[in-house]
Amino acid sequence: MFRLDELVAHLGGELVGDPAVAVRRVATLDQAGEGDLAFLANRKYAARLADCRASAVIVAPEARELTALPRIVTADPYVYFARVAQLFNPPAAVPAGVHATAAVEADLPASASVGAGASVEAGARIGEDVVIGPGCHIGRGVTIGAGSRLHANVTVYHGCVIGARCILHAGAVIGADGFGFARDRDGSWIKIPQVGRVVIGDDVEVGANTTIDRGALDDTVIGNGVKLDNQIQIAHNVRIGEKTAVAGCVGIAGSTVIGARCMIGGQAGIIGHLSIADDVVVSAGTLVTKSIHRAGVYTANLPVQPHPEWVKNFAHLRHLDSLVDRIRALEQGLDKADPTESD
Amino acid sequence: MFRLDELVAHLGGELVGDPAVAVRRVATLDQAGEGDLAFLANRKYAARLADCRASAVIVAPEARELTALPRIVTADPYVYFARVAQLFNPPAAVPAGVHATAAVEADLPASASVGAGASVEAGARIGEDVVIGPGCHIGRGVTIGAGSRLHANVTVYHGCVIGARCILHAGAVIGADGFGFARDRDGSWIKIPQVGRVVIGDDVEVGANTTIDRGALDDTVIGNGVKLDNQIQIAHNVRIGEKTAVAGCVGIAGSTVIGARCMIGGQAGIIGHLSIADDVVVSAGTLVTKSIHRAGVYTANLPVQPHPEWVKNFAHLRHLDSLVDRIRALEQGLDKADPTESD
Amino acid sequence: MFRLDELVAHLGGELVGDPAVAVRRVATLDQAGEGDLAFLANRKYAARLADCRASAVIVAPEARELTALPRIVTADPYVYFARVAQLFNPPAAVPAGVHATAAVEADLPASASVGAGASVEAGARIGEDVVIGPGCHIGRGVTIGAGSRLHANVTVYHGCVIGARCILHAGAVIGADGFGFARDRDGSWIKIPQVGRVVIGDDVEVGANTTIDRGALDDTVIGNGVKLDNQIQIAHNVRIGEKTAVAGCVGIAGSTVIGARCMIGGQAGIIGHLSIADDVVVSAGTLVTKSIHRAGVYTANLPVQPHPEWVKNFAHLRHLDSLVDRIRALEQGLDKADPTESD
């Protein structure tokens, strides 16, 4: 339960209306009721302010006079909402200490927590307030920065580095071997030892069952503030710039370098050895097969169709080249009155 | 070992031939031998009945007279086969009780089983006959309905609800945080606490390493009888209707609502905030980027080609618009005798 | 630290220059320094030999005279590099024995290792020098061949077979139920018990969080020397031939048979019940929907475009069939002078 004046004291913004109004939850304009703090993040929902039953709302300066409710005026109501939500919903406290069923061979600060059945190998350097969830495995010589939290069943291979205040969700695997083999004459694959590490910056979130492979010779590097959704595969020696966000099921192949503040849509793929500039947006389902040198939105996906129409239309994709030949022939037919024109 | 009359007593159907014939396995028409019960599910394999060495067969009414073998006549031989196979292959019994290396803080019924190295946090409500496999982690306040079985290394985050008779395969992660962030002016991502739950109905199967995220404010909901294959990603606030089946590697983005009895093909993707009607079939590899309001089959994928043909044909995709311009120009060329025509 | 003559004694090749030169690392031509052994695997980098500061290099016979550095001449420098790297970087030794927190019900050879929190059920047959990582679960009656290594949190379901010298990375799941259901008249799915196994050959590598389902009636089979990257899904009854390599995020649907020495690119998909010949290469992101009967490279993916161009060009994909009609009409228009021509 926070009073509006307490919120503004914590988080800034201008308070309009009764400072003693108290709120205890955030909610959407539609669903908010007594005790809720709603927010108007998108101008097109402004009409909903009229019927809003929230105790107070967060609005942008231009919406300041659109409601008589007690309100906090701030440049970015959605960011403000996120910060209030964090205040209302702090991460569940986890008691410090090592569970009786955990196996810890490293020195830990007293503030760290290791869950049931987890293991931490020798030489791991674990920061203050780190939470290692049940069933996690932390390999030899791993570094985990202060305040980071690993949920259950996360695996971090030997030597990898995780920054401060990171969140790793259940089933994530950091530092498995990259997919590196030399092909012998008979087609056999000779394994190339993967001796690089994974180095993850501060404030990174890694989704459930996401995998980040260790580098072959050099490291795989994830910049500060990067957010990775679930089921993402990041291959060896990839480098991802600060604050880039990657949605679920994306695959990024080996040695590709991605800039800062990029947004990669769900199920997109980026092949190996490419370079993607800063501030690039890749649409969902798009396979990137060439480097991208300029900021912007890039897309390659298909319009979904009812199956019979798809059959009718897409059969022609196998014959596009001959279609183009037919168009060219038609153009020459029309032009044949003009003998100066050539192909 | 079951006699045919015992099978019919259990599962229905009409018995033609010697009721004392005993069978102990199900098998395909081709591979069946002495002691096997084969089935004819697809009319096009009817010719194989002639050579079939099974001790008995399951057939539809229209195939009743196509064989002289002892037979069970039933409307849907494939469903009957499935039920017989269940009878012949009951799930392996797992002894009740808590393994010495498990860490259980909740009250459990005596019929429940918790495997080696698993952990169950306080406040979890576990139904009768529930099996929690080795290495699983069950968070605070989770509910698991009677008869559900979690294979090894499954993680269920705090507060989530799993119905009765569900099967969760190894590595599944239920209730990790949804991918929800507000973007600040400098491109930093401010985490929005994910305070909803995952609520899974009865008779749901969740494949290995599939992930289902908890809702942001409301819940993520998986209906009764839904079947999810491996490596699927289901984002926050998705709702999936009853009896929908989703094949492997599918990604479903946030807040999308999928109807009942849909079938989603492997590696398909559905972007966020869409609505998919009941009884929709999405083909493999199809990215759905618009809501689908009518039952039917929907497709968007590409015909595979030998690489040189693909190079030749697909280069034109970058220039489709100018191709259409050229066709239009040709049409105007042909029509220019008619001055009443305009573009 | 190896002398060049020691390397050649181990691995073959012809030594040119001082045999007493000692090297302790492999490195690229660019980054190599004192004590490093570099390699020239690709003719196009030959110019870099001039500035190379390595203590020695590995070169092909045709590059034998391109440098004055001490050198090892061998037919395939990249394969040689891989073998040297293995010599320089042997897998970390893991002490034999069962961790105090592991739960082992099977007999193990003294040379095997079972990590913290792992469990091995009764009847498992574990070969010499097998390493079972922390948090792994090995089901009843599983067979694991000599020298295989399972990293942390791997699950192997009952009855599956893993060959010798395999590497399974963290989070891999072997032998979960295939996605097999019969659909009842009301749309309910009746589970078909999956009674086959997964049988994995020798020298197979399985990536992190990759899943391989057990067969329905018969087995799922992975041939000797197959290499699977991370996050791959292999459905029930798939068979993969020897030495085939599969990149990350690939999905292979049920009962598909893939030949030997194939290479499947990242995020490719192969639908069920297909047959893929030996020595087939499938490009990244390609969905294979028909059997492939000849060796070669096959592709079906889209050129990425800046979003506005994509919008302009791809809108026409919904209308390809009518475009073709328009071309045909134009052709008939041009031809209408010739009354013998018909459509």
PDB file of N, CA and C in Angstrom, chain A residues 78-79 83 85-86 89 92 99 134 151 153 169-170 205 209 227-231 243 246 249 261 263 267 284 301 303-307 310 314 317-318 320-321 324 331 334, chain B residues 103 135 137 140 155 157 171 179 182-184 186 188-193 195 209 211 213 232-233 249 251 268-269 286-287 297-299 301 303-305 312-313 316 326 330:
ATOM      1  N   TYR A  78       4.149   4.284 -19.341  1.00  0.00           N
ATOM      2  CA  TYR A  78       4.371   2.842 -19.323  1.00  0.00           C
ATOM      3  C   TYR A  78       5.622   2.494 -18.506  1.00  0.00           C
ATOM      4  N   VAL A  79       6.657   3.287 -18.666  1.00  0.00           N
ATOM      5  CA  VAL A  79       7.854   3.084 -17.847  1.00  0.00           C
ATOM      6  C   VAL A  79       7.521   3.333 -16.375  1.00  0.00           C
ATOM      7  N   ARG A  83       7.805   0.763 -13.139  1.00  0.00           N
ATOM      8  CA  ARG A  83       8.519   1.021 -11.880  1.00  0.00           C
ATOM      9  C   ARG A  83       7.594   0.885 -10.673  1.00  0.00           C
ATOM     10  N   ALA A  85       4.990  -1.063 -10.597  1.00  0.00           N
ATOM     11  CA  ALA A  85       4.731  -2.496 -10.460  1.00  0.00           C
ATOM     12  C   ALA A  85       5.885  -3.188  -9.730  1.00  0.00           C
ATOM     13  N   GLN A  86       7.106  -2.737 -10.005  1.00  0.00           N
ATOM     14  CA  GLN A  86       8.249  -3.307  -9.280  1.00  0.00           C
ATOM     15  C   GLN A  86       8.177  -3.011  -7.789  1.00  0.00           C
ATOM     16  N   ASN A  89       5.519  -5.238  -6.339  1.00  0.00           N
ATOM     17  CA  ASN A  89       5.779  -6.677  -6.454  1.00  0.00           C
ATOM     18  C   ASN A  89       7.268  -6.969  -6.414  1.00  0.00           C
ATOM     19  N   ALA A  92      10.244 -12.270  -4.678  1.00  0.00           N
ATOM     20  CA  ALA A  92      10.074 -12.989  -3.418  1.00  0.00           C
ATOM     21  C   ALA A  92      11.426 -13.125  -2.729  1.00  0.00           C
ATOM     22  N   HIS A  99      21.116 -24.963   1.201  1.00  0.00           N
ATOM     23  CA  HIS A  99      20.185 -26.037   1.561  1.00  0.00           C
ATOM     24  C   HIS A  99      20.969 -27.305   1.931  1.00  0.00           C
ATOM     25  N   PRO A 134      17.072 -24.286  -6.907  1.00  0.00           N
ATOM     26  CA  PRO A 134      17.130 -25.736  -6.731  1.00  0.00           C
ATOM     27  C   PRO A 134      17.550 -26.429  -8.025  1.00  0.00           C
ATOM     28  N   HIS A 151      17.017 -19.205 -11.444  1.00  0.00           N
ATOM     29  CA  HIS A 151      15.883 -20.050 -11.077  1.00  0.00           C
ATOM     30  C   HIS A 151      16.291 -21.526 -11.168  1.00  0.00           C
ATOM     31  N   ASN A 153      17.131 -25.436 -11.901  1.00  0.00           N
ATOM     32  CA  ASN A 153      17.645 -26.299 -12.967  1.00  0.00           C
ATOM     33  C   ASN A 153      18.399 -25.557 -14.070  1.00  0.00           C
ATOM     34  N   HIS A 169      16.356 -17.779 -16.117  1.00  0.00           N
ATOM     35  CA  HIS A 169      15.182 -18.611 -15.843  1.00  0.00           C
ATOM     36  C   HIS A 169      15.491 -20.098 -15.959  1.00  0.00           C
ATOM     37  N   ALA A 170      14.537 -20.864 -15.473  1.00  0.00           N
ATOM     38  CA  ALA A 170      14.724 -22.309 -15.323  1.00  0.00           C
ATOM     39  C   ALA A 170      15.136 -22.968 -16.633  1.00  0.00           C
ATOM     40  N   GLU A 205      18.641 -10.538 -18.683  1.00  0.00           N
ATOM     41  CA  GLU A 205      17.671 -11.580 -18.355  1.00  0.00           C
ATOM     42  C   GLU A 205      17.745 -12.658 -19.426  1.00  0.00           C
ATOM     43  N   ASN A 209      14.963 -22.235 -20.651  1.00  0.00           N
ATOM     44  CA  ASN A 209      15.476 -23.176 -21.655  1.00  0.00           C
ATOM     45  C   ASN A 209      16.238 -22.501 -22.799  1.00  0.00           C
ATOM     46  N   LYS A 227      18.117  -8.470 -23.045  1.00  0.00           N
ATOM     47  CA  LYS A 227      17.001  -9.286 -22.562  1.00  0.00           C
ATOM     48  C   LYS A 227      16.733 -10.397 -23.575  1.00  0.00           C
ATOM     49  N   LEU A 228      16.830 -11.614 -23.122  1.00  0.00           N
ATOM     50  CA  LEU A 228      16.613 -12.784 -23.982  1.00  0.00           C
ATOM     51  C   LEU A 228      15.389 -13.544 -23.469  1.00  0.00           C
ATOM     52  N   ASP A 229      14.491 -13.826 -24.364  1.00  0.00           N
ATOM     53  CA  ASP A 229      13.271 -14.572 -24.036  1.00  0.00           C
ATOM     54  C   ASP A 229      13.586 -16.079 -23.961  1.00  0.00           C
ATOM     55  N   ASN A 230      12.580 -16.900 -23.952  1.00  0.00           N
ATOM     56  CA  ASN A 230      12.729 -18.359 -23.812  1.00  0.00           C
ATOM     57  C   ASN A 230      13.181 -19.029 -25.114  1.00  0.00           C
ATOM     58  N   GLN A 231      13.812 -20.197 -24.952  1.00  0.00           N
ATOM     59  CA  GLN A 231      14.070 -21.120 -26.072  1.00  0.00           C
ATOM     60  C   GLN A 231      14.898 -20.486 -27.186  1.00  0.00           C
ATOM     61  N   LYS A 243      21.567  -3.746 -24.382  1.00  0.00           N
ATOM     62  CA  LYS A 243      20.141  -3.396 -24.417  1.00  0.00           C
ATOM     63  C   LYS A 243      19.393  -3.985 -25.609  1.00  0.00           C
ATOM     64  N   VAL A 246      15.746  -9.886 -27.503  1.00  0.00           N
ATOM     65  CA  VAL A 246      15.536 -10.980 -28.444  1.00  0.00           C
ATOM     66  C   VAL A 246      14.333 -11.792 -27.978  1.00  0.00           C
ATOM     67  N   CYS A 249      12.440 -18.244 -29.208  1.00  0.00           N
ATOM     68  CA  CYS A 249      12.678 -19.209 -30.294  1.00  0.00           C
ATOM     69  C   CYS A 249      13.606 -18.697 -31.376  1.00  0.00           C
ATOM     70  N   ARG A 261      20.825  -2.095 -28.793  1.00  0.00           N
ATOM     71  CA  ARG A 261      19.428  -1.646 -28.886  1.00  0.00           C
ATOM     72  C   ARG A 261      18.668  -2.255 -30.062  1.00  0.00           C
ATOM     73  N   MET A 263      16.125  -5.090 -31.781  1.00  0.00           N
ATOM     74  CA  MET A 263      14.997  -5.907 -31.340  1.00  0.00           C
ATOM     75  C   MET A 263      14.798  -7.010 -32.382  1.00  0.00           C
ATOM     76  N   GLN A 267      11.099 -16.268 -33.314  1.00  0.00           N
ATOM     77  CA  GLN A 267      11.390 -17.258 -34.354  1.00  0.00           C
ATOM     78  C   GLN A 267      12.237 -16.717 -35.502  1.00  0.00           C
ATOM     79  N   ALA A 284       9.369 -10.822 -36.806  1.00  0.00           N
ATOM     80  CA  ALA A 284       9.170 -12.222 -36.430  1.00  0.00           C
ATOM     81  C   ALA A 284       9.319 -13.137 -37.637  1.00  0.00           C
ATOM     82  N   ASN A 301       8.945 -12.549 -44.268  1.00  0.00           N
ATOM     83  CA  ASN A 301       8.066 -13.650 -43.913  1.00  0.00           C
ATOM     84  C   ASN A 301       6.886 -13.649 -44.871  1.00  0.00           C
ATOM     85  N   PRO A 303       2.770 -14.037 -46.115  1.00  0.00           N
ATOM     86  CA  PRO A 303       1.389 -13.845 -45.692  1.00  0.00           C
ATOM     87  C   PRO A 303       0.684 -15.199 -45.598  1.00  0.00           C
ATOM     88  N   VAL A 304       0.033 -15.448 -44.476  1.00  0.00           N
ATOM     89  CA  VAL A 304      -0.695 -16.705 -44.333  1.00  0.00           C
ATOM     90  C   VAL A 304      -1.962 -16.654 -45.195  1.00  0.00           C
ATOM     91  N   GLN A 305      -2.337 -17.765 -45.770  1.00  0.00           N
ATOM     92  CA  GLN A 305      -3.502 -17.825 -46.646  1.00  0.00           C
ATOM     93  C   GLN A 305      -4.316 -19.075 -46.351  1.00  0.00           C
ATOM     94  N   PRO A 306      -5.598 -19.039 -46.682  1.00  0.00           N
ATOM     95  CA  PRO A 306      -6.351 -20.302 -46.640  1.00  0.00           C
ATOM     96  C   PRO A 306      -5.636 -21.294 -47.552  1.00  0.00           C
ATOM     97  N   HIS A 307      -5.577 -22.537 -47.134  1.00  0.00           N
ATOM     98  CA  HIS A 307      -4.735 -23.521 -47.813  1.00  0.00           C
ATOM     99  C   HIS A 307      -4.985 -23.618 -49.321  1.00  0.00           C
ATOM    100  N   TRP A 310      -3.275 -20.789 -50.998  1.00  0.00           N
ATOM    101  CA  TRP A 310      -1.833 -20.949 -50.918  1.00  0.00           C
ATOM    102  C   TRP A 310      -1.360 -21.925 -51.993  1.00  0.00           C
ATOM    103  N   PHE A 314       1.227 -20.377 -54.505  1.00  0.00           N
ATOM    104  CA  PHE A 314       2.625 -20.680 -54.231  1.00  0.00           C
ATOM    105  C   PHE A 314       3.220 -21.684 -55.206  1.00  0.00           C
ATOM    106  N   LEU A 317       5.749 -20.138 -57.330  1.00  0.00           N
ATOM    107  CA  LEU A 317       7.070 -19.742 -56.844  1.00  0.00           C
ATOM    108  C   LEU A 317       8.178 -20.603 -57.463  1.00  0.00           C
ATOM    109  N   ARG A 318       7.823 -21.825 -57.817  1.00  0.00           N
ATOM    110  CA  ARG A 318       8.833 -22.681 -58.452  1.00  0.00           C
ATOM    111  C   ARG A 318       9.138 -22.245 -59.882  1.00  0.00           C
ATOM    112  N   LEU A 320       8.962 -18.783 -60.990  1.00  0.00           N
ATOM    113  CA  LEU A 320       9.057 -17.321 -61.089  1.00  0.00           C
ATOM    114  C   LEU A 320       9.989 -16.914 -62.226  1.00  0.00           C
ATOM    115  N   ASP A 321      11.083 -17.630 -62.356  1.00  0.00           N
ATOM    116  CA  ASP A 321      12.061 -17.221 -63.352  1.00  0.00           C
ATOM    117  C   ASP A 321      11.472 -17.330 -64.759  1.00  0.00           C
ATOM    118  N   VAL A 324       9.123 -14.482 -65.388  1.00  0.00           N
ATOM    119  CA  VAL A 324       9.828 -13.254 -65.744  1.00  0.00           C
ATOM    120  C   VAL A 324      10.269 -13.319 -67.211  1.00  0.00           C
ATOM    121  N   GLU A 331       7.213  -8.013 -73.457  1.00  0.00           N
ATOM    122  CA  GLU A 331       7.734  -6.654 -73.663  1.00  0.00           C
ATOM    123  C   GLU A 331       8.425  -6.533 -75.022  1.00  0.00           C
ATOM    124  N   LEU A 334       5.774  -6.392 -77.752  1.00  0.00           N
ATOM    125  CA  LEU A 334       5.178  -5.056 -77.886  1.00  0.00           C
ATOM    126  C   LEU A 334       6.145  -4.086 -78.541  1.00  0.00           C
TER     127      LEU A 334
ATOM    128  N   ALA B 103      13.559 -32.851  -1.108  1.00  0.00           N
ATOM    129  CA  ALA B 103      13.364 -31.827  -0.076  1.00  0.00           C
ATOM    130  C   ALA B 103      11.928 -31.337  -0.170  1.00  0.00           C
ATOM    131  N   GLY B 135      14.644 -34.622  -9.618  1.00  0.00           N
ATOM    132  CA  GLY B 135      15.168 -33.331 -10.042  1.00  0.00           C
ATOM    133  C   GLY B 135      14.129 -32.273 -10.332  1.00  0.00           C
ATOM    134  N   HIS B 137      11.421 -29.312  -9.604  1.00  0.00           N
ATOM    135  CA  HIS B 137      11.227 -28.294  -8.579  1.00  0.00           C
ATOM    136  C   HIS B 137       9.806 -27.752  -8.652  1.00  0.00           C
ATOM    137  N   ARG B 140       6.491 -22.566  -4.361  1.00  0.00           N
ATOM    138  CA  ARG B 140       5.516 -22.238  -3.326  1.00  0.00           C
ATOM    139  C   ARG B 140       4.094 -22.203  -3.883  1.00  0.00           C
ATOM    140  N   THR B 155      10.315 -27.936 -13.993  1.00  0.00           N
ATOM    141  CA  THR B 155      10.237 -26.825 -13.045  1.00  0.00           C
ATOM    142  C   THR B 155       8.842 -26.195 -13.107  1.00  0.00           C
ATOM    143  N   TYR B 157       6.992 -22.976 -11.433  1.00  0.00           N
ATOM    144  CA  TYR B 157       7.195 -21.799 -10.587  1.00  0.00           C
ATOM    145  C   TYR B 157       6.009 -21.622  -9.627  1.00  0.00           C
ATOM    146  N   GLY B 171      12.186 -31.587 -18.398  1.00  0.00           N
ATOM    147  CA  GLY B 171      12.717 -30.297 -18.802  1.00  0.00           C
ATOM    148  C   GLY B 171      11.674 -29.228 -19.063  1.00  0.00           C
ATOM    149  N   PHE B 179       7.888 -12.258 -21.008  1.00  0.00           N
ATOM    150  CA  PHE B 179       8.900 -11.334 -21.541  1.00  0.00           C
ATOM    151  C   PHE B 179       8.275  -9.945 -21.600  1.00  0.00           C
ATOM    152  N   ALA B 182       9.225  -2.434 -20.123  1.00  0.00           N
ATOM    153  CA  ALA B 182       8.942  -1.112 -20.683  1.00  0.00           C
ATOM    154  C   ALA B 182      10.279  -0.522 -21.117  1.00  0.00           C
ATOM    155  N   ARG B 183      10.274   0.148 -22.257  1.00  0.00           N
ATOM    156  CA  ARG B 183      11.532   0.669 -22.781  1.00  0.00           C
ATOM    157  C   ARG B 183      11.713   2.116 -22.371  1.00  0.00           C
ATOM    158  N   ASP B 184      12.802   2.364 -21.705  1.00  0.00           N
ATOM    159  CA  ASP B 184      13.079   3.719 -21.232  1.00  0.00           C
ATOM    160  C   ASP B 184      13.725   4.541 -22.362  1.00  0.00           C
ATOM    161  N   ASP B 186      16.544   5.830 -22.863  1.00  0.00           N
ATOM    162  CA  ASP B 186      17.899   5.484 -23.318  1.00  0.00           C
ATOM    163  C   ASP B 186      17.965   4.069 -23.894  1.00  0.00           C
ATOM    164  N   SER B 188      17.037   1.372 -22.315  1.00  0.00           N
ATOM    165  CA  SER B 188      17.039   0.360 -21.243  1.00  0.00           C
ATOM    166  C   SER B 188      15.658  -0.255 -21.106  1.00  0.00           C
ATOM    167  N   TRP B 189      15.645  -1.485 -20.679  1.00  0.00           N
ATOM    168  CA  TRP B 189      14.387  -2.201 -20.487  1.00  0.00           C
ATOM    169  C   TRP B 189      14.084  -2.304 -18.997  1.00  0.00           C
ATOM    170  N   ILE B 190      12.913  -1.789 -18.610  1.00  0.00           N
ATOM    171  CA  ILE B 190      12.489  -1.832 -17.211  1.00  0.00           C
ATOM    172  C   ILE B 190      11.565  -3.034 -17.055  1.00  0.00           C
ATOM    173  N   LYS B 191      11.950  -3.966 -16.213  1.00  0.00           N
ATOM    174  CA  LYS B 191      11.168  -5.206 -16.056  1.00  0.00           C
ATOM    175  C   LYS B 191       9.792  -4.925 -15.458  1.00  0.00           C
ATOM    176  N   ILE B 192       8.775  -5.497 -16.079  1.00  0.00           N
ATOM    177  CA  ILE B 192       7.418  -5.448 -15.536  1.00  0.00           C
ATOM    178  C   ILE B 192       7.187  -6.762 -14.783  1.00  0.00           C
ATOM    179  N   PRO B 193       6.995  -6.672 -13.479  1.00  0.00           N
ATOM    180  CA  PRO B 193       6.817  -7.919 -12.714  1.00  0.00           C
ATOM    181  C   PRO B 193       5.667  -8.734 -13.299  1.00  0.00           C
ATOM    182  N   VAL B 195       2.954 -11.073 -12.551  1.00  0.00           N
ATOM    183  CA  VAL B 195       2.274 -11.509 -11.332  1.00  0.00           C
ATOM    184  C   VAL B 195       1.099 -12.448 -11.599  1.00  0.00           C
ATOM    185  N   ASN B 209      11.008 -30.092 -22.557  1.00  0.00           N
ATOM    186  CA  ASN B 209      11.619 -28.773 -22.749  1.00  0.00           C
ATOM    187  C   ASN B 209      10.664 -27.722 -23.301  1.00  0.00           C
ATOM    188  N   THR B 211       8.074 -24.654 -22.766  1.00  0.00           N
ATOM    189  CA  THR B 211       8.006 -23.594 -21.756  1.00  0.00           C
ATOM    190  C   THR B 211       6.678 -22.841 -21.864  1.00  0.00           C
ATOM    191  N   ASP B 213       4.965 -19.497 -20.116  1.00  0.00           N
ATOM    192  CA  ASP B 213       5.234 -18.377 -19.202  1.00  0.00           C
ATOM    193  C   ASP B 213       4.005 -17.976 -18.402  1.00  0.00           C
ATOM    194  N   ILE B 232       8.082 -26.302 -27.326  1.00  0.00           N
ATOM    195  CA  ILE B 232       7.117 -25.243 -27.653  1.00  0.00           C
ATOM    196  C   ILE B 232       7.300 -24.088 -26.672  1.00  0.00           C
ATOM    197  N   GLN B 233       7.127 -22.887 -27.175  1.00  0.00           N
ATOM    198  CA  GLN B 233       7.184 -21.706 -26.308  1.00  0.00           C
ATOM    199  C   GLN B 233       5.810 -21.026 -26.309  1.00  0.00           C
ATOM    200  N   CYS B 249       8.184 -27.348 -31.502  1.00  0.00           N
ATOM    201  CA  CYS B 249       8.930 -26.152 -31.912  1.00  0.00           C
ATOM    202  C   CYS B 249       8.048 -24.969 -32.269  1.00  0.00           C
ATOM    203  N   GLY B 251       6.015 -21.507 -31.617  1.00  0.00           N
ATOM    204  CA  GLY B 251       6.065 -20.373 -30.707  1.00  0.00           C
ATOM    205  C   GLY B 251       4.760 -19.596 -30.776  1.00  0.00           C
ATOM    206  N   ALA B 268       5.388 -23.917 -36.567  1.00  0.00           N
ATOM    207  CA  ALA B 268       4.533 -22.765 -36.849  1.00  0.00           C
ATOM    208  C   ALA B 268       4.766 -21.699 -35.776  1.00  0.00           C
ATOM    209  N   GLY B 269       4.396 -20.459 -36.107  1.00  0.00           N
ATOM    210  CA  GLY B 269       4.481 -19.380 -35.142  1.00  0.00           C
ATOM    211  C   GLY B 269       3.205 -18.561 -35.193  1.00  0.00           C
ATOM    212  N   THR B 286       4.295 -22.382 -40.743  1.00  0.00           N
ATOM    213  CA  THR B 286       3.517 -21.197 -41.116  1.00  0.00           C
ATOM    214  C   THR B 286       3.566 -20.159 -40.003  1.00  0.00           C
ATOM    215  N   LEU B 287       3.868 -18.912 -40.359  1.00  0.00           N
ATOM    216  CA  LEU B 287       3.811 -17.821 -39.390  1.00  0.00           C
ATOM    217  C   LEU B 287       2.467 -17.112 -39.535  1.00  0.00           C
ATOM    218  N   VAL B 297      -8.067 -24.679 -42.935  1.00  0.00           N
ATOM    219  CA  VAL B 297      -6.629 -24.932 -42.957  1.00  0.00           C
ATOM    220  C   VAL B 297      -5.926 -23.696 -43.508  1.00  0.00           C
ATOM    221  N   TYR B 298      -4.888 -23.254 -42.840  1.00  0.00           N
ATOM    222  CA  TYR B 298      -4.169 -22.034 -43.231  1.00  0.00           C
ATOM    223  C   TYR B 298      -2.686 -22.345 -43.394  1.00  0.00           C
ATOM    224  N   THR B 299      -2.101 -21.778 -44.419  1.00  0.00           N
ATOM    225  CA  THR B 299      -0.735 -22.164 -44.774  1.00  0.00           C
ATOM    226  C   THR B 299       0.067 -20.958 -45.241  1.00  0.00           C
ATOM    227  N   ASN B 301       4.001 -21.477 -46.308  1.00  0.00           N
ATOM    228  CA  ASN B 301       5.386 -21.930 -46.319  1.00  0.00           C
ATOM    229  C   ASN B 301       5.832 -22.080 -47.758  1.00  0.00           C
ATOM    230  N   PRO B 303       7.883 -23.874 -51.115  1.00  0.00           N
ATOM    231  CA  PRO B 303       8.294 -25.135 -51.711  1.00  0.00           C
ATOM    232  C   PRO B 303       9.818 -25.229 -51.730  1.00  0.00           C
ATOM    233  N   VAL B 304      10.343 -26.344 -51.230  1.00  0.00           N
ATOM    234  CA  VAL B 304      11.799 -26.507 -51.248  1.00  0.00           C
ATOM    235  C   VAL B 304      12.243 -26.802 -52.684  1.00  0.00           C
ATOM    236  N   GLN B 305      13.396 -26.287 -53.065  1.00  0.00           N
ATOM    237  CA  GLN B 305      13.906 -26.468 -54.420  1.00  0.00           C
ATOM    238  C   GLN B 305      15.393 -26.794 -54.384  1.00  0.00           C
ATOM    239  N   LYS B 312      17.674 -18.873 -58.776  1.00  0.00           N
ATOM    240  CA  LYS B 312      17.114 -18.301 -59.997  1.00  0.00           C
ATOM    241  C   LYS B 312      15.716 -17.736 -59.759  1.00  0.00           C
ATOM    242  N   ASN B 313      14.876 -18.521 -59.073  1.00  0.00           N
ATOM    243  CA  ASN B 313      13.483 -18.111 -58.886  1.00  0.00           C
ATOM    244  C   ASN B 313      13.318 -17.040 -57.812  1.00  0.00           C
ATOM    245  N   HIS B 316      13.799 -13.049 -57.814  1.00  0.00           N
ATOM    246  CA  HIS B 316      12.710 -12.181 -58.296  1.00  0.00           C
ATOM    247  C   HIS B 316      11.795 -11.701 -57.180  1.00  0.00           C
ATOM    248  N   ARG B 326       5.447  -3.945 -64.570  1.00  0.00           N
ATOM    249  CA  ARG B 326       5.708  -4.276 -65.976  1.00  0.00           C
ATOM    250  C   ARG B 326       4.494  -4.954 -66.615  1.00  0.00           C
ATOM    251  N   LEU B 330       2.329  -3.524 -69.741  1.00  0.00           N
ATOM    252  CA  LEU B 330       1.998  -4.333 -70.924  1.00  0.00           C
ATOM    253  C   LEU B 330       0.501  -4.292 -71.202  1.00  0.00           C
TER     254      LEU B 330
END
